[in-house]
mmCIF file of C-alpha atoms in Angstrom:
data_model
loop_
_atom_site.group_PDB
_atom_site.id
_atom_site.type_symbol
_atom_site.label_atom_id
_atom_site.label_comp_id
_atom_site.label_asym_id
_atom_site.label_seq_id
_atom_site.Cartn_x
_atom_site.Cartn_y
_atom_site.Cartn_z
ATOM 1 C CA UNK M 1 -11.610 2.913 -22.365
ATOM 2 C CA UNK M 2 -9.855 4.734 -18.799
ATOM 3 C CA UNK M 3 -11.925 7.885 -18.237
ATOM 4 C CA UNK M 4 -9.247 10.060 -15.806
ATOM 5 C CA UNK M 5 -12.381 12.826 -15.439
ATOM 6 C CA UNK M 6 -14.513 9.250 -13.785
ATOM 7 C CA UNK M 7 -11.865 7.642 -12.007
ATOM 8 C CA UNK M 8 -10.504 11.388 -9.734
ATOM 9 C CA UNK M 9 -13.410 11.060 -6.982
ATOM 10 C CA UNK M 10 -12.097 7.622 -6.336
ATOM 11 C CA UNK M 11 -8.471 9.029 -6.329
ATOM 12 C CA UNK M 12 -9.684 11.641 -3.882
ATOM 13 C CA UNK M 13 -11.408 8.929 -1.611
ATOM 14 C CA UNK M 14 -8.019 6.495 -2.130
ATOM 15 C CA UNK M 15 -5.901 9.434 -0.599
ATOM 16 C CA UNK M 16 -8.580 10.894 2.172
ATOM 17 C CA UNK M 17 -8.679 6.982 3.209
ATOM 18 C CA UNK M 18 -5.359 5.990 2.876
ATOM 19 C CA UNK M 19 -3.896 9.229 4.159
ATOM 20 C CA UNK M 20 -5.508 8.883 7.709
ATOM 21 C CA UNK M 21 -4.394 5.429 7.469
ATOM 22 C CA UNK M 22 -0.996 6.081 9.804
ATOM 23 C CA UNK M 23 -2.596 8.434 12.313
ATOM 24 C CA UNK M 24 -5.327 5.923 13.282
ATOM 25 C CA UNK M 25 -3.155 2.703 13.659
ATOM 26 C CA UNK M 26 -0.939 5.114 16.263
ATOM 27 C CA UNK M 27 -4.229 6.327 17.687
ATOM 28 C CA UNK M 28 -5.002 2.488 18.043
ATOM 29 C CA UNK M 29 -1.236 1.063 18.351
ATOM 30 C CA UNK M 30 -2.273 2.609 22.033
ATOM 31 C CA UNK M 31 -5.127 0.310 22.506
ATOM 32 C CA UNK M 32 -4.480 -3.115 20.252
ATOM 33 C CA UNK M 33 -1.677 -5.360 20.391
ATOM 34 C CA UNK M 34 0.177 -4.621 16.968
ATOM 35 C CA UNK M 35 -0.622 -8.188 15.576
ATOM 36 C CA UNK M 36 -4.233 -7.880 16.678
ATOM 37 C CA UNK M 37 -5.024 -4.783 15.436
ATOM 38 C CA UNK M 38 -3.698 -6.077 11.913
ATOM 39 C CA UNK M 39 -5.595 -9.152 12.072
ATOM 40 C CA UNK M 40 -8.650 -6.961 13.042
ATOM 41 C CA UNK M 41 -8.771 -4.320 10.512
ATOM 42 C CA UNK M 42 -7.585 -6.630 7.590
ATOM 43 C CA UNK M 43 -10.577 -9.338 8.742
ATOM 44 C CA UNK M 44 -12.675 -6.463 8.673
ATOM 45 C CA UNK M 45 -11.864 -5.166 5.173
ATOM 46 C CA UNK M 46 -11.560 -8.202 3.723
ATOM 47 C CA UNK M 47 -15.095 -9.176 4.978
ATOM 48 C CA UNK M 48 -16.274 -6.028 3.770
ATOM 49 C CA UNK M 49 -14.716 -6.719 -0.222
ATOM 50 C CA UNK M 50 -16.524 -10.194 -0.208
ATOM 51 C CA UNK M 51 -19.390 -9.118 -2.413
ATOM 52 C CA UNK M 52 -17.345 -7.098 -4.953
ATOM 53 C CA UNK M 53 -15.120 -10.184 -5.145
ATOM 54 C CA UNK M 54 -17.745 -12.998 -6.079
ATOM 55 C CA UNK M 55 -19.825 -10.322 -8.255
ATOM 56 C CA UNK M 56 -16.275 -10.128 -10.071
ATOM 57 C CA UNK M 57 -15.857 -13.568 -10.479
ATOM 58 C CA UNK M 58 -19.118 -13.988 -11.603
ATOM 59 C CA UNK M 59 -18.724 -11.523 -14.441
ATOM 60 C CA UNK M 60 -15.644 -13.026 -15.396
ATOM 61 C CA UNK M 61 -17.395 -16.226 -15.045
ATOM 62 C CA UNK M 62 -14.188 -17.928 -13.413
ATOM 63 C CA UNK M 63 -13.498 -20.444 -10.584
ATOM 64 C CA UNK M 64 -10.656 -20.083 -8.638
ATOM 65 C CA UNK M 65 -8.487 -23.096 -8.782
ATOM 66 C CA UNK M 66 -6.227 -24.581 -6.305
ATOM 67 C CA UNK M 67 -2.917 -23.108 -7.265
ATOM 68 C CA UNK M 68 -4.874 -19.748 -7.166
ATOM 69 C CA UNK M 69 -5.714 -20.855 -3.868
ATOM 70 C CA UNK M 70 -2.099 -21.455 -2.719
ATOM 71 C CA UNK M 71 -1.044 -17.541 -4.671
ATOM 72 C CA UNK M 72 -3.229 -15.703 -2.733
ATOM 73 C CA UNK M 73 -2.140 -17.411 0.186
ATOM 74 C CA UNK M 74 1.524 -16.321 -0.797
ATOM 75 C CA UNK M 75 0.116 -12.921 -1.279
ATOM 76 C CA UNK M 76 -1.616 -12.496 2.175
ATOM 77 C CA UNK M 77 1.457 -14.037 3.973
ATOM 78 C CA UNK M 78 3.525 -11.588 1.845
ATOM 79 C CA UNK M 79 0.629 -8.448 2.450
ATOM 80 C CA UNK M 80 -1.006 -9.258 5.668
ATOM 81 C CA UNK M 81 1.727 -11.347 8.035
ATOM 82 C CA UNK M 82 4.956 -9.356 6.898
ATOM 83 C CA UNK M 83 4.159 -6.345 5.691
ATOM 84 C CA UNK M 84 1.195 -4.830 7.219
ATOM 85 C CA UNK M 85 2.370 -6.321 10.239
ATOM 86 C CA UNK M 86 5.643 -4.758 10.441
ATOM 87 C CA UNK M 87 4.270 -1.479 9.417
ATOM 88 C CA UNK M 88 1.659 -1.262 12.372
ATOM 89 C CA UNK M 89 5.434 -2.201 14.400
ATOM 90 C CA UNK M 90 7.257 0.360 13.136
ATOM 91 C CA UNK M 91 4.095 2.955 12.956
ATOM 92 C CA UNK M 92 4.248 2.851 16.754
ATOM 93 C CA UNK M 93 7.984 3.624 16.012
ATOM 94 C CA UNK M 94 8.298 6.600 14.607
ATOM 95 C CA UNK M 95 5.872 9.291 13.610
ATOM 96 C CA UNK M 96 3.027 8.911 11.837
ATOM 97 C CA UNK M 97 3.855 12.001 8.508
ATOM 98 C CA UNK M 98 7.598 10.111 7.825
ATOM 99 C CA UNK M 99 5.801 6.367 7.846
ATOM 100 C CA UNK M 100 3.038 7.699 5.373
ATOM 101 C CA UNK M 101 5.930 8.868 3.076
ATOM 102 C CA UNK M 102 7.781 5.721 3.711
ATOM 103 C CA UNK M 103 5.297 3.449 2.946
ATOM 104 C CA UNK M 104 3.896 5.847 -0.100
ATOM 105 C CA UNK M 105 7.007 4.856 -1.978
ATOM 106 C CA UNK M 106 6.326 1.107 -2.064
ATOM 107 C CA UNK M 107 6.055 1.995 -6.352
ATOM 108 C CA UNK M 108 9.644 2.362 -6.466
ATOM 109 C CA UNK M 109 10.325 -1.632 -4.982
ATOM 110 C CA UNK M 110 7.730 -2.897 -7.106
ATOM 111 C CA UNK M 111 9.291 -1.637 -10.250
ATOM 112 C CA UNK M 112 12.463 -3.499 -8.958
ATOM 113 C CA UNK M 113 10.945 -6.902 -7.810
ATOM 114 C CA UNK M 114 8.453 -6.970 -10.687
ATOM 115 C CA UNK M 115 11.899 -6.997 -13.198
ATOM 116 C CA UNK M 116 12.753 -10.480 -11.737
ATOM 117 C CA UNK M 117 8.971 -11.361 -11.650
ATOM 118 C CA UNK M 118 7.062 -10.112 -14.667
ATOM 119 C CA UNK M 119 8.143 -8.872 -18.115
ATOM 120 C CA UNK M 120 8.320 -4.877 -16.904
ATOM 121 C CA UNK M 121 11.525 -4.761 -17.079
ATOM 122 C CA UNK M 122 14.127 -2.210 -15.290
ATOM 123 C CA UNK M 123 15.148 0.753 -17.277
ATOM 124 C CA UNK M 124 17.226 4.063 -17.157
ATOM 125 C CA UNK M 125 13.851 6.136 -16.093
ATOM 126 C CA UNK M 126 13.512 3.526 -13.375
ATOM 127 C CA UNK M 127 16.757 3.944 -12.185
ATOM 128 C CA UNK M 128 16.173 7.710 -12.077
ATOM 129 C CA UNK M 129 12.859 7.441 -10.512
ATOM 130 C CA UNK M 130 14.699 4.884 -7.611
ATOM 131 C CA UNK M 131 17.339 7.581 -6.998
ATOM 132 C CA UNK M 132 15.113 10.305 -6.380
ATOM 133 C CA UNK M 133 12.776 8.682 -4.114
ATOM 134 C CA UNK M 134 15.370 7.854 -2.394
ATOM 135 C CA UNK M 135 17.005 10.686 -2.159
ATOM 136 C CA UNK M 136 13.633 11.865 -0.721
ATOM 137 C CA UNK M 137 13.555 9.457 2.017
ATOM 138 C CA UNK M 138 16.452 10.364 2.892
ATOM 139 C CA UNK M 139 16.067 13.991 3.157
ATOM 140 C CA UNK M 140 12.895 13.283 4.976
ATOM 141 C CA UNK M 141 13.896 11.604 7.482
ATOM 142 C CA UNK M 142 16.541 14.037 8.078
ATOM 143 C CA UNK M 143 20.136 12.570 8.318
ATOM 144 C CA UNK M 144 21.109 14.389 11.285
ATOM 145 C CA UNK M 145 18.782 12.607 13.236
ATOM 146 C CA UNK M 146 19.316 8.840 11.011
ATOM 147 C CA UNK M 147 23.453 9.501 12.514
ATOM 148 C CA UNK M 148 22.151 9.911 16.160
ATOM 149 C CA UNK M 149 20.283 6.786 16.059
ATOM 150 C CA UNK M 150 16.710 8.620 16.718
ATOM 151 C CA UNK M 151 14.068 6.730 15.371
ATOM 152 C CA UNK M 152 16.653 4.460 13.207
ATOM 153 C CA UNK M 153 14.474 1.091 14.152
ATOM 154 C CA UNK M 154 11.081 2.519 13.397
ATOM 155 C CA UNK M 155 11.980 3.904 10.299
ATOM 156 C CA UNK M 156 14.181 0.742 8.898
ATOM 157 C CA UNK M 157 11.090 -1.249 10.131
ATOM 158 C CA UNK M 158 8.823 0.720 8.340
ATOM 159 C CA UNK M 159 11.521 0.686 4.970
ATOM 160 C CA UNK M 160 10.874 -2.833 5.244
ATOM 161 C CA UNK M 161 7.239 -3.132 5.122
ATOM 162 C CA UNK M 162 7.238 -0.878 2.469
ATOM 163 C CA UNK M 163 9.696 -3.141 0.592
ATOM 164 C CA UNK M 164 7.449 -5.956 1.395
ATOM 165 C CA UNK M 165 4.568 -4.525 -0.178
ATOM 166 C CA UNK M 166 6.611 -3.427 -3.279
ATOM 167 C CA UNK M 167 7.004 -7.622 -3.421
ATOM 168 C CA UNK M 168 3.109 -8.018 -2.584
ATOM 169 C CA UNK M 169 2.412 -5.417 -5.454
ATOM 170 C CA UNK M 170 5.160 -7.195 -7.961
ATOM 171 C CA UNK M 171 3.610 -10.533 -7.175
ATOM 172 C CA UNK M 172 0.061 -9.966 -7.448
ATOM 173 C CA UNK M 173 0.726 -8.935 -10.811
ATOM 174 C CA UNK M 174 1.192 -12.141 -12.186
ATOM 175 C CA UNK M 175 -2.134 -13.497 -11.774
ATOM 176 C CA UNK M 176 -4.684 -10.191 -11.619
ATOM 177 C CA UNK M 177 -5.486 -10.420 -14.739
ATOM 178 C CA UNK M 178 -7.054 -13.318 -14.948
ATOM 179 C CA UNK M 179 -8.758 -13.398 -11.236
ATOM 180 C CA UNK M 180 -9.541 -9.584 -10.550
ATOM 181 C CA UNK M 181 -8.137 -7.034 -8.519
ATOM 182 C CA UNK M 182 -11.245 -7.383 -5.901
ATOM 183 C CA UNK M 183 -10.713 -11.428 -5.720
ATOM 184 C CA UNK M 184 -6.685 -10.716 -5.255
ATOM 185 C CA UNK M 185 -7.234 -8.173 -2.664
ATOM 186 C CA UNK M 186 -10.168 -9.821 -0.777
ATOM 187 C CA UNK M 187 -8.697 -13.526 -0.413
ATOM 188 C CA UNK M 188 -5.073 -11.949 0.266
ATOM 189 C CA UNK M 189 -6.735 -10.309 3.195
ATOM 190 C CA UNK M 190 -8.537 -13.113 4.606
ATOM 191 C CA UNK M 191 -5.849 -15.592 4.117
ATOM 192 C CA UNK M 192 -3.279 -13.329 5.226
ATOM 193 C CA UNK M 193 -5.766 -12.536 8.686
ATOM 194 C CA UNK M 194 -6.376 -17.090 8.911
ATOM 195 C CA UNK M 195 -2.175 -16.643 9.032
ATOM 196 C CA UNK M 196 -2.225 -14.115 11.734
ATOM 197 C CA UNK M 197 -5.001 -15.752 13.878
ATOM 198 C CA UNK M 198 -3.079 -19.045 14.003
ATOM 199 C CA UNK M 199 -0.162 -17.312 15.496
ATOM 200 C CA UNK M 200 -2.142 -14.728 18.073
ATOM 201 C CA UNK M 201 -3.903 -18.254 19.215
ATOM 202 C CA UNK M 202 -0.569 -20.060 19.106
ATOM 203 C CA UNK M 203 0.925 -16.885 21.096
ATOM 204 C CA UNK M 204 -1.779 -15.909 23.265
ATOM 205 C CA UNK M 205 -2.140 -13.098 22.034
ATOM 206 C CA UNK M 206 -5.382 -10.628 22.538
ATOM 207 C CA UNK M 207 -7.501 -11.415 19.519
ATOM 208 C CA UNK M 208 -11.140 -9.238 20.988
ATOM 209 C CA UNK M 209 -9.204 -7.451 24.282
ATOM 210 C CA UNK M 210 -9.687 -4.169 24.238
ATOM 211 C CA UNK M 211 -12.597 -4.030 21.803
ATOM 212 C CA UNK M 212 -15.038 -1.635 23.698
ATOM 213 C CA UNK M 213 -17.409 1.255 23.000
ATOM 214 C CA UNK M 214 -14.478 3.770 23.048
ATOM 215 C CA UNK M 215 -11.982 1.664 21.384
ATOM 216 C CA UNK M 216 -14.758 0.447 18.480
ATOM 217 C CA UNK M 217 -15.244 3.638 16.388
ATOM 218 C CA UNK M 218 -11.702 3.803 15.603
ATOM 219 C CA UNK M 219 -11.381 -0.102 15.035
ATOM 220 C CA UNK M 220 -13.914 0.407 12.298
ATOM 221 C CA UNK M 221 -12.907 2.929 10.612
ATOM 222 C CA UNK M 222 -9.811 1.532 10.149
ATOM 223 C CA UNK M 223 -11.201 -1.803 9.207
ATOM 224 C CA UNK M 224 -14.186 -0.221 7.269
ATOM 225 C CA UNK M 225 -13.268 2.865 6.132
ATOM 226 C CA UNK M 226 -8.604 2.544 5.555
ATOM 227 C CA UNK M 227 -8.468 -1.023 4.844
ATOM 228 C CA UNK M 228 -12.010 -1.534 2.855
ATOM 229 C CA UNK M 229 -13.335 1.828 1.347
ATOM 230 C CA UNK M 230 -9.709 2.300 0.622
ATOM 231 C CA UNK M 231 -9.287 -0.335 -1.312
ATOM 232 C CA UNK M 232 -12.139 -0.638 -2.969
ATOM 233 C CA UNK M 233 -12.055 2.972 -4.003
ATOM 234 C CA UNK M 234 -8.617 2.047 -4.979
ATOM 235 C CA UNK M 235 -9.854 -0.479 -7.471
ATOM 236 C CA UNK M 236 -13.075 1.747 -8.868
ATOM 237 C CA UNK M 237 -10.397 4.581 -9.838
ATOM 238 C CA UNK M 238 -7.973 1.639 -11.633
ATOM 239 C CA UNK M 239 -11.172 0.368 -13.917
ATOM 240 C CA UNK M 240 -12.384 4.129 -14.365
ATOM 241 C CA UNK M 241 -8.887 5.799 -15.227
ATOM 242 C CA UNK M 242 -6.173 3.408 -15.336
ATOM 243 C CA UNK M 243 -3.407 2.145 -12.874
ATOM 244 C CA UNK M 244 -1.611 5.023 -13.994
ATOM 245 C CA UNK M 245 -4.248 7.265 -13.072
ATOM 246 C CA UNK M 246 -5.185 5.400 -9.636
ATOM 247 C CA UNK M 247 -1.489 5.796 -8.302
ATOM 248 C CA UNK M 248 -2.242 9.659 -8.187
ATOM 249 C CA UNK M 249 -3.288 8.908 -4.956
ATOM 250 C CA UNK M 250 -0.347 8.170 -3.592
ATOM 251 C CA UNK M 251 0.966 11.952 -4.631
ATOM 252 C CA UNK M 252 -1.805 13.114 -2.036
ATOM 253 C CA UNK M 253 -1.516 10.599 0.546
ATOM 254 C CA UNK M 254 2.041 12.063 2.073
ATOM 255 C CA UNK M 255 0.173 15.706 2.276
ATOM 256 C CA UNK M 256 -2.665 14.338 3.963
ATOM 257 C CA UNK M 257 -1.082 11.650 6.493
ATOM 258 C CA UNK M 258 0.829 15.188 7.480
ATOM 259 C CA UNK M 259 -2.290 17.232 8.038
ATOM 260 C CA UNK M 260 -3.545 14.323 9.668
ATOM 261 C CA UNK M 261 -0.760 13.772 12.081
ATOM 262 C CA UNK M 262 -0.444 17.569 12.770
ATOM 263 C CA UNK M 263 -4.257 17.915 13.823
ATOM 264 C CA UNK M 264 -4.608 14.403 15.800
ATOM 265 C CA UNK M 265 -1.075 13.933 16.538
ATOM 266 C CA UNK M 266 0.060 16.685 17.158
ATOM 267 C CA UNK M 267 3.429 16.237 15.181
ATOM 268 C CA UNK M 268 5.609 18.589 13.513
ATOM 269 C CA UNK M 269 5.960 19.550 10.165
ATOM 270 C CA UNK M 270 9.237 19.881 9.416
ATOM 271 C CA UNK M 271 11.505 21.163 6.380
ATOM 272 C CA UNK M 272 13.120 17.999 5.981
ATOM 273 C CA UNK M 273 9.429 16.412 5.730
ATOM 274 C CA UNK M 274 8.077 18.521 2.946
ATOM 275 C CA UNK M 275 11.437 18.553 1.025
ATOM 276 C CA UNK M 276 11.564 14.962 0.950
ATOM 277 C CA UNK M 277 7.712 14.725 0.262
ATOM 278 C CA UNK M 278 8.230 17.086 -3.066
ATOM 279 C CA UNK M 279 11.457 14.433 -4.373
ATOM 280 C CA UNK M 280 9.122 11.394 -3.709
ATOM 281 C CA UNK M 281 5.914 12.441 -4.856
ATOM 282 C CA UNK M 282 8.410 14.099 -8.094
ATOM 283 C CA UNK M 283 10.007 10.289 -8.410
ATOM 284 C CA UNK M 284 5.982 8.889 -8.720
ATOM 285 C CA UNK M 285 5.295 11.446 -11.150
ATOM 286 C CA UNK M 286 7.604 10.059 -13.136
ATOM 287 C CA UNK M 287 7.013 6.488 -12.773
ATOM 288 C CA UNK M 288 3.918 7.179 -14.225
ATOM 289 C CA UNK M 289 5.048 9.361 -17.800
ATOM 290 C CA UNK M 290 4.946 7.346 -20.522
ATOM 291 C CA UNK M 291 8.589 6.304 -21.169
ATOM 292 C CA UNK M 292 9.731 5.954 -24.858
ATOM 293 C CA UNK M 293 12.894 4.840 -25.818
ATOM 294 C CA UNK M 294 15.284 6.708 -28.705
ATOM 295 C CA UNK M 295 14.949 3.215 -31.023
ATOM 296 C CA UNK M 296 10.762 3.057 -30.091
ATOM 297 C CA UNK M 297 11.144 6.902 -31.215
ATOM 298 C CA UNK M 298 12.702 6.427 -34.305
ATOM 299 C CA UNK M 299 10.762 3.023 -35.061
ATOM 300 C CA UNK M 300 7.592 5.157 -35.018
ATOM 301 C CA UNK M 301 9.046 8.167 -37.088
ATOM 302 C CA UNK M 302 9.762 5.564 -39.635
ATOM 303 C CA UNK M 303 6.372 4.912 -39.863
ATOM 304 C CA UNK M 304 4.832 7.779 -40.016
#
């Protein structure tokens, strides 16, 4: 049974991790090429969730099969080629608070792919929840400045990795039951990273320039510490508390990619930001309520 008391350190370590997630891939953005640094840091976290991934399987005593095989390669095309790969474009874009909030309302375009995709179907709360987020992006990125043009391609870049991911999400649904969350997050990875190293080779690209004792600290912890401990913290709070439970962290995540941008980054913190961060982080709250409808109601009054 979810324990919410067990699974809140892992919430807290979600958020910390996935919350300095935007300032560091700026910090590096200055360093990597934006396709290497994804490849990097996804290699390195996927590497890092091997263990957890076969122990899984092992428990579950399953064998992945070859259409498993050809999902997950879906998935990391989906996760690791578009989406990450876009954001770590459109990171360099914009600032690092407004991406964070971006990206932190992925939720909302999951709900909406995972209608067409899985038996959660669309609903009036959804709608509600969709309007309000955003109506918080919106606000957050400050329409003023969206009717100037500042910033218009980094932020519609980073709208679209976000959608992306909402689609990775959706998707990976279909088949985590059955092969784990650590299996569907570790293969994703790699795949997604095979994907990315056959272009950077096909490109000549950088795939190791600019790897040096300055540069490596921060190219760990975003490989180690966002893109591994994140996730796998990620996954300890969903067996502990629940998915419902887990996607707390994204309520903290906006508040700390801000303090984190502020301190490192030295961005503002504007009105717009924290207005729109209150609607979206409002809109996850209540994705997350249990939604009854008036005929479930009355079903259950009937059988009381």
């Amino acid at each position: 049974m979810p324990d919410i008391k067990k699974s809140f350190p892992y919430v807290l370590i979600t958020a910390f991790c996935f919350g300095t997630m935007e300032t560091a891939l700026k910090l590096g953005g200055s360093t990597f090429d934006p396709i290497q640094l994804t490849f990097l840091r996804f290699f390195i976290g996927g590497v890092l969730l091997i263990p957890f991934a076969a122990a899984d399987l092992k428990k579950r005593n399953y064998r992945l099969t070859a259409g498993d095989m050809i999902y997950l390669v879906i998935l990391g095309i989906v996760c690791v080629c578009f989406s990450m790969t876009l954001f770590q474009i459109g990171v360099m874009k914009t600032n690092a608070a407004l991406a964070a909030l971006i990206i932190s309302a992925n939720p909302v375009f999951t709900m909406i792919f995972a209608h067409f995709l899985t038996s959660d179907k669309f609903n009036r709360k959804k709608l509600l929840v969709l309007l309000i987020c955003i109506a918080g992006l919106v606000v957050a990125a400050d329409p003023k400045k969206l009717l100037s043009g500042n910033n218009i391609s980094g932020l519609l870049i980073v709208l679209v990795a976000s959608i992306a991911f909402g689609l990775y999400t959706a998707l990976g649904k279909k088949r985590i039951a059955k092969i784990g969350g650590w299996s569907q997050n570790c293969f994703s990875f790699l795949f997604g990273c095979a994907g990315l190293l056959i272009y950077l080779l096909v490109s000549g690209r950088p795939i190791v320039k600019g790897i040096s004792l300055s540069s490596a600290p921060l190219l760990l912890y975003l490989g180690i510490v966002v893109t591994g401990i994140g996730y796998i913290a990620f996954l300890k709070a969903i067996a502990a508390g629940g998915p419902s439970a887990a996607s707390v962290s994204f309520f903290i995540k906006p508040v700390i990619a801000m303090a984190a941008a502020y301190i490192f980054l030295h961005e503002a913190v504007t009105p717009h930001m924290i207005a729109g961060a209150v609607l979206v982080i409002c809109g996850s709250a209540i994705n997350i309520i249990p939604f009854r409808s008036k005929r479930a109601s009355q079903a259950l009054q009937a059988k009381a």
